[in-house]
Tab-separated table of C-alpha atoms and ligand atoms in Angstrom:
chain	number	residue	atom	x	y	z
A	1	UNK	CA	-55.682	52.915	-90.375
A	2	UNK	CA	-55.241	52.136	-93.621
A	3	UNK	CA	-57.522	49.506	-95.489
A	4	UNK	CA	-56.181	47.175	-97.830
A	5	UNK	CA	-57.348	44.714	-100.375
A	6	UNK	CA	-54.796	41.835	-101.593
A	7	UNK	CA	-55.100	40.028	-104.881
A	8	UNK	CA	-53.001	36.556	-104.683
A	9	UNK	CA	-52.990	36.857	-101.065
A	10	UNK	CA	-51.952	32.933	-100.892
A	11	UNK	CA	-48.961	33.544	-102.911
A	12	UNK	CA	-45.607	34.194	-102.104
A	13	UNK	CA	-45.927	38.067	-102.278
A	14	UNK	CA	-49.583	37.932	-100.852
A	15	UNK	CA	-48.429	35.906	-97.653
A	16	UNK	CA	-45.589	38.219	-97.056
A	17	UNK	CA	-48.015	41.268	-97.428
A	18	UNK	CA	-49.998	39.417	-94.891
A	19	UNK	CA	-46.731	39.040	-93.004
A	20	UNK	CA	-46.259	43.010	-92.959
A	21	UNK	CA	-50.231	43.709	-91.791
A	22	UNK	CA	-49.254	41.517	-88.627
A	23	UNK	CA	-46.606	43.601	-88.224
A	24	UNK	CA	-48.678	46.940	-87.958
A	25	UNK	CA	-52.373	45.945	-86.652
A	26	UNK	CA	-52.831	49.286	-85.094
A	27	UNK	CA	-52.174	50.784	-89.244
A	28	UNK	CA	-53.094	48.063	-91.505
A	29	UNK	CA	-56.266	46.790	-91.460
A	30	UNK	CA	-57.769	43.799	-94.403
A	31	UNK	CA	-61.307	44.333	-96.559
A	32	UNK	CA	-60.412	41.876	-99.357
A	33	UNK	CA	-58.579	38.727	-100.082
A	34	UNK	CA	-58.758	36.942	-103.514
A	35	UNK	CA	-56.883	33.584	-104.177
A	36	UNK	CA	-56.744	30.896	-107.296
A	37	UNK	CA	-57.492	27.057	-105.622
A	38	UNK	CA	-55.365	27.052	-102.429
A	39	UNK	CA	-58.761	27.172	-100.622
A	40	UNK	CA	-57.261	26.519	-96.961
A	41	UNK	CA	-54.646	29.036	-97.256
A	42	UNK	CA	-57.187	31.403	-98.180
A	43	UNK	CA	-59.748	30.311	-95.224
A	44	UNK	CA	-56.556	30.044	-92.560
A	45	UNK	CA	-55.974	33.979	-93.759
A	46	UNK	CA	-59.736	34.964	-93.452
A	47	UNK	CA	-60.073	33.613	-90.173
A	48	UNK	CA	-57.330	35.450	-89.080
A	49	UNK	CA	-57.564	38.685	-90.946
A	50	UNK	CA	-60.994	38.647	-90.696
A	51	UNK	CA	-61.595	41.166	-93.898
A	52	UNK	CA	-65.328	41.660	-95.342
A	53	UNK	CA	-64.744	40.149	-98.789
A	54	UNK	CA	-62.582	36.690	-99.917
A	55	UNK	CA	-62.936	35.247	-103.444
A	56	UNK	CA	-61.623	31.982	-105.118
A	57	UNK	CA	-60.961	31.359	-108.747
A	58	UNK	CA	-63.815	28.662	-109.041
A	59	UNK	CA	-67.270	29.025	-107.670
A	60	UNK	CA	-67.109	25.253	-107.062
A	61	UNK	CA	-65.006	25.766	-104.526
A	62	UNK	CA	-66.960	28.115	-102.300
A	63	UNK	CA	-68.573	25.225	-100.602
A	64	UNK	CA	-65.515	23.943	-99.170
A	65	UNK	CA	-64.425	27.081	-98.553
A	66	UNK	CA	-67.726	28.369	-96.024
A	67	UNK	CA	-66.923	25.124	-93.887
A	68	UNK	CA	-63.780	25.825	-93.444
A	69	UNK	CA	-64.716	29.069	-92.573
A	70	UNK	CA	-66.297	28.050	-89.409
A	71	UNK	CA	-68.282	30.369	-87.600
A	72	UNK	CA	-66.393	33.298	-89.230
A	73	UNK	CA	-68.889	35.070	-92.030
A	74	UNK	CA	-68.206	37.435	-94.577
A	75	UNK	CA	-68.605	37.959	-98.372
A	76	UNK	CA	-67.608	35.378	-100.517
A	77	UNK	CA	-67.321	35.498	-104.514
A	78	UNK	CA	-65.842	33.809	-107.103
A	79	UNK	CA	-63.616	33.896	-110.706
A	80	UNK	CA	-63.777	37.597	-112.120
A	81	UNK	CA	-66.406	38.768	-110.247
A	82	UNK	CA	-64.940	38.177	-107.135
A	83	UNK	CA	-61.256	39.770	-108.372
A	84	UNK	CA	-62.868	42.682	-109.897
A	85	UNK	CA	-65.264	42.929	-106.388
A	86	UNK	CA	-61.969	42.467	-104.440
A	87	UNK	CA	-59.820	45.019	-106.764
A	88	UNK	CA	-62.596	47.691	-106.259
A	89	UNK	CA	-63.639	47.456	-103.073
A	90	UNK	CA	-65.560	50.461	-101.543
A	91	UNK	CA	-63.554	50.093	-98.643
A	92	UNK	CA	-60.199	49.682	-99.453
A	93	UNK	CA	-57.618	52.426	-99.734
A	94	UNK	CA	-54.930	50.539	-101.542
A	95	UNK	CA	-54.840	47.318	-103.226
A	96	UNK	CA	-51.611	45.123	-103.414
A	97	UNK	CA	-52.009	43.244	-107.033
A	98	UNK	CA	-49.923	40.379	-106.599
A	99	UNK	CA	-51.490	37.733	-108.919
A	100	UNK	CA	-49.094	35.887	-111.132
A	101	UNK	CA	-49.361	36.327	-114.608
A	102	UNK	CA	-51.900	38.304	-117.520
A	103	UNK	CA	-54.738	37.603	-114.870
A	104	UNK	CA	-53.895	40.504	-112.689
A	105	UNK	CA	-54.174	42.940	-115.336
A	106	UNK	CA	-57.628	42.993	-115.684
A	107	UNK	CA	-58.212	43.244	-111.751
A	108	UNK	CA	-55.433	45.658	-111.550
A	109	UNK	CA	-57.758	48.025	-113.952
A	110	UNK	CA	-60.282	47.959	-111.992
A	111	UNK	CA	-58.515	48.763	-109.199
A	112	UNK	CA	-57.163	52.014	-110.708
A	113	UNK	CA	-60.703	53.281	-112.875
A	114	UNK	CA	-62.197	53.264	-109.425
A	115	UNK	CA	-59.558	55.540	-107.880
A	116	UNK	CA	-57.199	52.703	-105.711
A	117	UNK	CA	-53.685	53.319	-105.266
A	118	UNK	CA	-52.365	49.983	-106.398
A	119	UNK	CA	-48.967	48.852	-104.799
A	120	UNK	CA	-48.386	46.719	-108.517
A	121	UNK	CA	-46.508	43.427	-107.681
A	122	UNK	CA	-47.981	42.146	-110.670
A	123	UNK	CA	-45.241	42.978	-113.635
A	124	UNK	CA	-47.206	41.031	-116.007
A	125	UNK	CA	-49.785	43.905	-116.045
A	126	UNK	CA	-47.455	46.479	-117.700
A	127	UNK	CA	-45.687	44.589	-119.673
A	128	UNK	CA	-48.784	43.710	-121.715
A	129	UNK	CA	-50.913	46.053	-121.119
A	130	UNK	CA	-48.959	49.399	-119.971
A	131	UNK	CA	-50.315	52.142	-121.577
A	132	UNK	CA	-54.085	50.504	-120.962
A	133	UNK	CA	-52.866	50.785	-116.886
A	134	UNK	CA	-51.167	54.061	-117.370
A	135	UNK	CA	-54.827	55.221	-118.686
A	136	UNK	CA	-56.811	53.646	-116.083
A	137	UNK	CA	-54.353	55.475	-113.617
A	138	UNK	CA	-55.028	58.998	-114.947
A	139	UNK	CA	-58.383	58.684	-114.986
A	140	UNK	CA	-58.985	57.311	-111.745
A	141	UNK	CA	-56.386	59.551	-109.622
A	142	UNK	CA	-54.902	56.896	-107.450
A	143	UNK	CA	-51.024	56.090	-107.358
A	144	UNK	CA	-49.225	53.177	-108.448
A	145	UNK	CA	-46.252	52.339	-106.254
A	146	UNK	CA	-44.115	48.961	-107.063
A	147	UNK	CA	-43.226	46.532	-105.210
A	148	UNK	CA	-40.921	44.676	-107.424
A	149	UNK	CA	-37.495	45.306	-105.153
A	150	UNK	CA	-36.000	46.612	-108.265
A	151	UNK	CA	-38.488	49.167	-109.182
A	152	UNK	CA	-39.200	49.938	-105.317
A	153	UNK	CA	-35.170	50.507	-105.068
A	154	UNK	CA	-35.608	53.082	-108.320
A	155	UNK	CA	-38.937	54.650	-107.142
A	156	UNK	CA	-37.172	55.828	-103.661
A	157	UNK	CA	-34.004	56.971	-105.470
A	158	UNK	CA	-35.936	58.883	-108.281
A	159	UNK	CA	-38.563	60.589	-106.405
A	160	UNK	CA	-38.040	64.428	-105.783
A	161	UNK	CA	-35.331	64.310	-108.796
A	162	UNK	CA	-36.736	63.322	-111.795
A	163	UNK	CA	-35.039	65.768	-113.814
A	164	UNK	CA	-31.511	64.756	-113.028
A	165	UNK	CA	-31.944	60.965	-113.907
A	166	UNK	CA	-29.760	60.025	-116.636
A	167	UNK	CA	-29.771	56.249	-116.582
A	168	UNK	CA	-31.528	53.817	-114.930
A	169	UNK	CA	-29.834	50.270	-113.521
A	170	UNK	CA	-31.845	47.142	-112.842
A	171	UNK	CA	-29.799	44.515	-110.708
A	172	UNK	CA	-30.091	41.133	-111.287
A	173	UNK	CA	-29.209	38.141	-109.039
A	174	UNK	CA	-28.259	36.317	-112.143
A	175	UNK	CA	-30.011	33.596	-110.804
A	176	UNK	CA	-28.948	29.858	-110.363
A	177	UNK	CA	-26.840	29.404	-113.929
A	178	UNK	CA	-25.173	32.693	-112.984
A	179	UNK	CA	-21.752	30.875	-113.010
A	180	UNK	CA	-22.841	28.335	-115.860
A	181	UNK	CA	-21.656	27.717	-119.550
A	182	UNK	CA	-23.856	28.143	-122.294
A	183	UNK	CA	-24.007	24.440	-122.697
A	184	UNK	CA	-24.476	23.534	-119.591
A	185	UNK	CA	-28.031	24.697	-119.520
A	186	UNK	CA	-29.517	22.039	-121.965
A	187	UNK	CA	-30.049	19.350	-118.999
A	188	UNK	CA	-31.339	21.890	-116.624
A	189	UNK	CA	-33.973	20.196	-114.290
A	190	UNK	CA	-37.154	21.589	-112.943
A	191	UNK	CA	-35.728	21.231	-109.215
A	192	UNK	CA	-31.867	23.317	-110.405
A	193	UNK	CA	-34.247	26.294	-112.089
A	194	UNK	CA	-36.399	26.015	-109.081
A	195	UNK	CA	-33.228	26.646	-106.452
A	196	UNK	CA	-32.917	30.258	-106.437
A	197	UNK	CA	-29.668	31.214	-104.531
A	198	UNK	CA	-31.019	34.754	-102.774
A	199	UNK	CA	-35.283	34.532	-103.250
A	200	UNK	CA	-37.467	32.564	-102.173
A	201	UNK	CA	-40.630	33.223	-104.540
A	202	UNK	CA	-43.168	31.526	-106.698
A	203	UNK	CA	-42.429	28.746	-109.021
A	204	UNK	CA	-43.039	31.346	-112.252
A	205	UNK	CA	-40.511	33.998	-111.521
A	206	UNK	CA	-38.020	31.694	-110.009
A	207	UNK	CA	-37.598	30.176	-114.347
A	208	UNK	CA	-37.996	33.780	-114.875
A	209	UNK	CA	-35.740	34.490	-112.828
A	210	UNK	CA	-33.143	31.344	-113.750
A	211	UNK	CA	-33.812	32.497	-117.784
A	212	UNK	CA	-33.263	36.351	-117.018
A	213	UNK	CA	-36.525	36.438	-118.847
A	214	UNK	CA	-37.556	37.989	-115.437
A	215	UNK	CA	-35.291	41.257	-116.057
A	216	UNK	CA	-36.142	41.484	-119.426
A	217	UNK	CA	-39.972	41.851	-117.917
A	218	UNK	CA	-38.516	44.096	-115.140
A	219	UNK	CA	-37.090	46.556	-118.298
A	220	UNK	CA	-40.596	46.897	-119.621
A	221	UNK	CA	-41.564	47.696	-116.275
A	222	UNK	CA	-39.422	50.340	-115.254
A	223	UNK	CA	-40.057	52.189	-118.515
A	224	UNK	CA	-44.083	52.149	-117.844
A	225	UNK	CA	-43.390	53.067	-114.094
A	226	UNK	CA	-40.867	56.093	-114.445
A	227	UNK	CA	-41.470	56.740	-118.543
A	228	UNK	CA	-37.503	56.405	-119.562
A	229	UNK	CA	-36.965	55.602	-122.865
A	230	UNK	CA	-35.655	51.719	-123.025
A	231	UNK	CA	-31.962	53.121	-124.145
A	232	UNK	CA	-31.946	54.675	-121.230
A	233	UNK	CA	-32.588	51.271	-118.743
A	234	UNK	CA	-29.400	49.125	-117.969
A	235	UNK	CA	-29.260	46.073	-116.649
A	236	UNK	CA	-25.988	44.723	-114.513
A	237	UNK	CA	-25.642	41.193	-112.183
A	238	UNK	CA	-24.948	41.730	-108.969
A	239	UNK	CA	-24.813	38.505	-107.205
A	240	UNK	CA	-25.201	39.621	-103.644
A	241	UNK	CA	-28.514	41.368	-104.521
A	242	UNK	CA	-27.676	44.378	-101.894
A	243	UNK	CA	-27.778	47.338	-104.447
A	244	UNK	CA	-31.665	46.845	-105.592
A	245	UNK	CA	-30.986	48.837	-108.483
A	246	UNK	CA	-29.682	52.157	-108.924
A	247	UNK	CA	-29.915	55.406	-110.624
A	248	UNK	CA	-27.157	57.599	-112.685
A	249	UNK	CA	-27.710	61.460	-112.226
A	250	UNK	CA	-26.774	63.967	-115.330
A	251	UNK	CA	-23.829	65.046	-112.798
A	252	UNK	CA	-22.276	61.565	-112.512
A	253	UNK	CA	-23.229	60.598	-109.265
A	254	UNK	CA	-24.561	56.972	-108.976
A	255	UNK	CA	-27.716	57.159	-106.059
A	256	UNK	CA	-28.540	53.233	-104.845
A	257	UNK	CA	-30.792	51.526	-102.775
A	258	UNK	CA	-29.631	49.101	-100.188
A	259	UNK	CA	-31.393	46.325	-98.120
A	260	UNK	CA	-31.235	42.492	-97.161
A	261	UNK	CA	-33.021	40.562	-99.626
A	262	UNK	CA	-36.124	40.089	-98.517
A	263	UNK	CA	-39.463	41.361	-100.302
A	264	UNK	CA	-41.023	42.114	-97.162
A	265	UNK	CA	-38.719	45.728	-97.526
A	266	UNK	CA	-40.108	46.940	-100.482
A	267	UNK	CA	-44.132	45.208	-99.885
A	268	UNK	CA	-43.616	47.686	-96.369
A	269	UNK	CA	-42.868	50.549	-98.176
A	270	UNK	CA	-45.463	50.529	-100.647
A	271	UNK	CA	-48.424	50.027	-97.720
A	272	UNK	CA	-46.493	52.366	-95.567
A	273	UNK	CA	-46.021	55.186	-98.327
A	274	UNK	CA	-45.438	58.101	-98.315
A	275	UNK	CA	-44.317	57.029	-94.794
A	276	UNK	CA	-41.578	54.792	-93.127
A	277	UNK	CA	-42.071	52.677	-90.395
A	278	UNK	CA	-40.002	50.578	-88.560
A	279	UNK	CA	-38.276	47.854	-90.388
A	280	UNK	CA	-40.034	44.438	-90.512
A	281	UNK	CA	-36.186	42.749	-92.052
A	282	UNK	CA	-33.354	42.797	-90.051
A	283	UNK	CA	-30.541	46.252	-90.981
A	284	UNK	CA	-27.702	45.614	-93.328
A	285	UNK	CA	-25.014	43.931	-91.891
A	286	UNK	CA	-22.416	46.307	-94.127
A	287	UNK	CA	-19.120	44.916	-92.643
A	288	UNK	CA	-19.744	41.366	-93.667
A	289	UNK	CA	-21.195	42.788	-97.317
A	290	UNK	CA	-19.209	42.268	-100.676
A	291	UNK	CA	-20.554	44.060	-103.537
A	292	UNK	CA	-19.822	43.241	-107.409
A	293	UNK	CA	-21.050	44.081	-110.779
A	294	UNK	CA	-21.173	42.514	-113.988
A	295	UNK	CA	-22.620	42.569	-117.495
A	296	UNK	CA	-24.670	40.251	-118.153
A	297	UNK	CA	-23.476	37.184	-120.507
A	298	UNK	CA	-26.296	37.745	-123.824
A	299	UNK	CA	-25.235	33.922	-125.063
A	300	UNK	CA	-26.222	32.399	-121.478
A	301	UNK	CA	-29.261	35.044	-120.759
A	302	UNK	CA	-30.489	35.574	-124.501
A	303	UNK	CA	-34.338	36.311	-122.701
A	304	UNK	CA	-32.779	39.543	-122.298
A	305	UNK	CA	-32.447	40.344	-126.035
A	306	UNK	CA	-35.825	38.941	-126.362
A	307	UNK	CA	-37.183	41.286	-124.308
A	308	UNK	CA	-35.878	43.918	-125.178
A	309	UNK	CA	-36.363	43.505	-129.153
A	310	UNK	CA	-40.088	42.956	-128.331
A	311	UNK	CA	-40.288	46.293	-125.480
A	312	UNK	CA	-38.856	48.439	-128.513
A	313	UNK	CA	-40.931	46.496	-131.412
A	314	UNK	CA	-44.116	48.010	-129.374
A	315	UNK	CA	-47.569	47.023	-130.412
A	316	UNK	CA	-48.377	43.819	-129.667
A	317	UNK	CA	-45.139	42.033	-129.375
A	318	UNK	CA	-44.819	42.364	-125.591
A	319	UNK	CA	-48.125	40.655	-125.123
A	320	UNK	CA	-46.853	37.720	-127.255
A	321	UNK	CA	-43.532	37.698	-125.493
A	322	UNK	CA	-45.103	37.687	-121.906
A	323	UNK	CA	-48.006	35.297	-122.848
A	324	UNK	CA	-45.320	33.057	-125.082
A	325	UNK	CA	-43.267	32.974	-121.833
A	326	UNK	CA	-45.999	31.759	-119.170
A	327	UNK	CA	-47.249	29.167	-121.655
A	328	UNK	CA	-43.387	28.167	-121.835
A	329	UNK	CA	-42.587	28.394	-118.440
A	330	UNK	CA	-46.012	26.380	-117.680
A	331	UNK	CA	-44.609	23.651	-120.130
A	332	UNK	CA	-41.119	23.161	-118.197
A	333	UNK	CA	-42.575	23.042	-114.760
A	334	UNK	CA	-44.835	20.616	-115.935
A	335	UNK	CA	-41.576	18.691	-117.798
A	336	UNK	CA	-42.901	19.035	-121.216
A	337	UNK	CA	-40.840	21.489	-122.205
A	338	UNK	CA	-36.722	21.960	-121.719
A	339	UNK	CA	-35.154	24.474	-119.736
A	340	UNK	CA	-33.706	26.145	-123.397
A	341	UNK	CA	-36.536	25.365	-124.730
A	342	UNK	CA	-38.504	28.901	-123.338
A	343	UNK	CA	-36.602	30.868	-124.924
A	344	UNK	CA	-37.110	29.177	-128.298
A	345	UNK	CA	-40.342	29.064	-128.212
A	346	UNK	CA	-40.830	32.603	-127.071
A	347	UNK	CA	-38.200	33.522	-129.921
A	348	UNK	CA	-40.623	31.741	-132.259
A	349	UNK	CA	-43.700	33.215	-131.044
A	350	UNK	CA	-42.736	36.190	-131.762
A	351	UNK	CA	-41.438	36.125	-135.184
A	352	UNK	CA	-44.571	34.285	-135.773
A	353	UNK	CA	-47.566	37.103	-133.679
A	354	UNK	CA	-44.744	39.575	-132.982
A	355	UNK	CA	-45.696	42.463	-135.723
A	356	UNK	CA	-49.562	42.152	-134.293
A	357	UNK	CA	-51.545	45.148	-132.933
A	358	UNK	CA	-53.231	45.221	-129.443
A	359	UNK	CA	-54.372	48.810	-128.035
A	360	UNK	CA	-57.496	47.564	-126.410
A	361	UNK	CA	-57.956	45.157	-123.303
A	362	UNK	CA	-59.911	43.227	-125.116
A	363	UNK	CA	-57.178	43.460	-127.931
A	364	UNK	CA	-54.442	42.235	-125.604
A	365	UNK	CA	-56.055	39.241	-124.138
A	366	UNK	CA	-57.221	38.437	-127.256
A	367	UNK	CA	-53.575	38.630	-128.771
A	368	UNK	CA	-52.660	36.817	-125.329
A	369	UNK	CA	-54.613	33.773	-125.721
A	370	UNK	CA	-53.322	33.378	-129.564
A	371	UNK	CA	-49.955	33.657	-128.152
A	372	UNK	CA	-50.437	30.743	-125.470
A	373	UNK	CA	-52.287	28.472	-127.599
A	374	UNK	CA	-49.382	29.054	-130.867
A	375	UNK	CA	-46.604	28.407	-127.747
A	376	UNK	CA	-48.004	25.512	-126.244
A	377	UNK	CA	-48.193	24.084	-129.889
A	378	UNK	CA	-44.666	24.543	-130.248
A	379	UNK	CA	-43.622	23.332	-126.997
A	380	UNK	CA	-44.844	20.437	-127.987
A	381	UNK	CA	-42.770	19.996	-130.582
A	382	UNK	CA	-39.198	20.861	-129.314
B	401	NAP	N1	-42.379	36.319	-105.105
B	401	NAP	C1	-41.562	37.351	-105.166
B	401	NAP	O1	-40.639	37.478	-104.372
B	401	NAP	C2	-41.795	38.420	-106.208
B	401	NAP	C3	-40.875	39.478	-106.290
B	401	NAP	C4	-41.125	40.494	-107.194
B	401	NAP	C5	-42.228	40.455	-108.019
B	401	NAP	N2	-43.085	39.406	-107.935
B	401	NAP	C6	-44.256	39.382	-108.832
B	401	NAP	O2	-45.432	39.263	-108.023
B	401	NAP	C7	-46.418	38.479	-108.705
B	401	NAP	C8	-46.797	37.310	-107.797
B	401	NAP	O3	-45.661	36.469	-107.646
B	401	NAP	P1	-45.603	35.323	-106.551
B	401	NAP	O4	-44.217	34.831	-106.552
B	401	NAP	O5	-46.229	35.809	-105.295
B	401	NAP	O6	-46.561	34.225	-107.242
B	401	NAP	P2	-47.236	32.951	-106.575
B	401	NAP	O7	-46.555	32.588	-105.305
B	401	NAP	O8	-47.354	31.935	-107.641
B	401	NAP	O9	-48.692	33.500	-106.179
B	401	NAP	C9	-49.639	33.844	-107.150
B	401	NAP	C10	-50.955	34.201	-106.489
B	401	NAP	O10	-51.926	34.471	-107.513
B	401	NAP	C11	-53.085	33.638	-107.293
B	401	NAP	N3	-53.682	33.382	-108.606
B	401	NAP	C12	-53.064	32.901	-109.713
B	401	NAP	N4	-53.945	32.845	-110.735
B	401	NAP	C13	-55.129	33.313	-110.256
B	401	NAP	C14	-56.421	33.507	-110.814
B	401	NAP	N5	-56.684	33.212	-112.088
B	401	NAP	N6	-57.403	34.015	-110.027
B	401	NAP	C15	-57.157	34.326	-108.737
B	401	NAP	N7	-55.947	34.161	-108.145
B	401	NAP	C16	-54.960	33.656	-108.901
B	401	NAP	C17	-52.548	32.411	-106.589
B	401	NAP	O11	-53.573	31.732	-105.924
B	401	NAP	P3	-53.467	30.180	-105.410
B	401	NAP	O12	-52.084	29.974	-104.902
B	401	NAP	O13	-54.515	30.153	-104.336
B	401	NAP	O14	-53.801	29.318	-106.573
B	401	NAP	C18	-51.556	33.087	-105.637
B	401	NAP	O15	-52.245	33.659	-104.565
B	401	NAP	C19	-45.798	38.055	-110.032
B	401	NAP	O16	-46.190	38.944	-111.027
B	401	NAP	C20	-44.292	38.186	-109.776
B	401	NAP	O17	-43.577	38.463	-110.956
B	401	NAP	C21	-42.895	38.396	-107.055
């Protein structure tokens, strides 16, 4: 039986975890839960899962959350406490970190410094702070397995040949404006960005994902997770999202992973590793598959530049670029902000904080919150 703790367990990759434990309840077995403010999600999935430790962003909510509780008991916490109680459980064997955004980093160190394996949903967490995870890895001893599809598609093809990797290639879906012009992204509505043609996920990485910003994150990434230098990391669309990504060997050969789209693949093999257990997604139906390939247009994607100017500045600038996106991203949900308007004001953002230093956690959210509060300024103003 293996005991897991999830972090965002009302999200989109949380629920689907949750999704995977029903799957296996003679393997998988709950200690911790931690949520933001969806307070009946969270209670539904304690009642059910029964573990011995939820938490909720605000302690105000706790209240609420015991009644719904019912006659069901068990530890309840609240804000950082409660993540950092949830990410370090005594109990807990791995930990799925599948908060959205800079706050799973701190919760995803503390899951590593006290030994977890950490299946690492949360991208966020290396792209800001991936030599502070690397270091909390190594000194705990745990693992960190991805879940990312990309980055789970890499991880199985790189293991047990490390050597022979020349390249590696991250897929992308291209997202909704795959097809689009240039200028046909300045009306963009909340509801188009929102309508991801192959994913359903949360609201953040579907603009991510719309914006390419999300591959640009997914770069970063893959060079914390398998340490490839970023000249080294391709990126190609492939519409169909089939091929999850791919690696090329010194000898020419091209190794991919297949599977439907659907996260709960990759969220299974990162409890199940290092084993593989019957598939929770329906097999490949190869016969009615079509797979293409293409470069990815730099005027319609230009996140991708972005990112990848900021992965090879270093220091400080992928904080700025990850916390100038959410602030962005935050602005256009909330229709304060255009759909080209991220990218400007994470282009801004970092010419502005991109040349800062951040080694330290305290360093990086530090740097994070200046980043936020300089691009929610200048969201303002597009
Ligand atoms: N969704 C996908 O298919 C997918 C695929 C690959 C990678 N990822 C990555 O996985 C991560 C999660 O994505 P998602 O789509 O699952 O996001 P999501 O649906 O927005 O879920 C985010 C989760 O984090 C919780 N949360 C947010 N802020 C919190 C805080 N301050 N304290 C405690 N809990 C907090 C939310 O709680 P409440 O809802 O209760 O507020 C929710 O449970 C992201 O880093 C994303 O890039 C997602």
């Amino acid at each position: 039986m293996k005991k897991i703790s999830i972090l965002g367990s009302t999200g989109s990759i949380g629920s689907q975890a949750l999704a995977v434990v029903e799957a296996f309840p003679e393997r998988l077995e709950v200690v911790a839960l931690a949520a933001g403010r969806n307070v009946e999600k969270l209670a539904a999935q304690a009642i059910k899962h029964r573990p011995k430790l939820i938490s909720i962003a605000d302690p105000e909510d706790i209240p609420q959350l015991r009644a719904l509780l019912g006659d069901f008991r068990c530890e309840i916490l609240a804000g950082d406490e409660g993540l950092e109680a949830a990410a370090a459980h005594p109990d807990a064997d791995l930990v799925l970190s599948s908060l959205v955004g800079i706050a799973g980093l701190p919760p995803t160190l503390a899951a590593l410094e006290a030994g977890r394996d950490v299946a690492l949903a949360n991208k966020e967490s290396l792209v800001a702070g991936g030599s502070l995870v690397l270091a909390a890895k190594e000194r705990g001893g745990g693992k960190l397995l991805p879940v990312d599809s990309e980055h789970s598609a890499l991880f199985q093809c790189i293991e047990g040949r490390e050597e022979q990797v020349e390249t590696l290639v991250l897929t992308a879906s291209g997202g909704p404006f795959r097809e689009a012009k240039p200028e046909d992204l300045a009306n963009v509505t909340v509801k188009e960005a929102l309508a991801h043609p192959n994913w359903q996920m949360g609201a953040k990485i579907t603009v991510d994902s719309a914006t390419m910003m999300n591959k640009g994150l997914e770069v970063i990434e893959a060079h914390w997770l398998f340490g490839v230098p970023y000249s080294r990391i391709e990126v190609l669309v492939h519409p169909q999202s089939i091929v999850h990504s791919l690696v090329r060997l010194v000898d020419g050969s091209c190794l991919a992973q297949m599977a439907v789209p659907d996260m709960r693949q990759p969220i299974a093999y990162a409890l199940s590793y290092p084993e593989r257990w019957p598939s929770v997604v329906p097999q490949l139906d190869l016969a009615k598959a079509s797979l293409t390939f293409q470069e990815p247009d730099p005027e319609l994607f230009p996140a991708l530049a972005l990112a990848r100017e900021a992965a090879l500045a270093g220091g400080g600038a992928p904080v700025v670029l990850n916390a100038a996106n959410e602030a962005a991203v935050a602005a256009f949900l909330a229709g304060k902000l255009s759909f080209l308007g991220i990218c400007a004001v994470v282009e801004e953002a970092l010419a502005k904080l991109g040349s800062e230093k951040a080694s330290s956690l305290e360093e990086v959210l530090a740097l994070d919150k200046r980043a936020r509060s300089l691009a929610e300024e200048l969201a303002k103003l597009k």
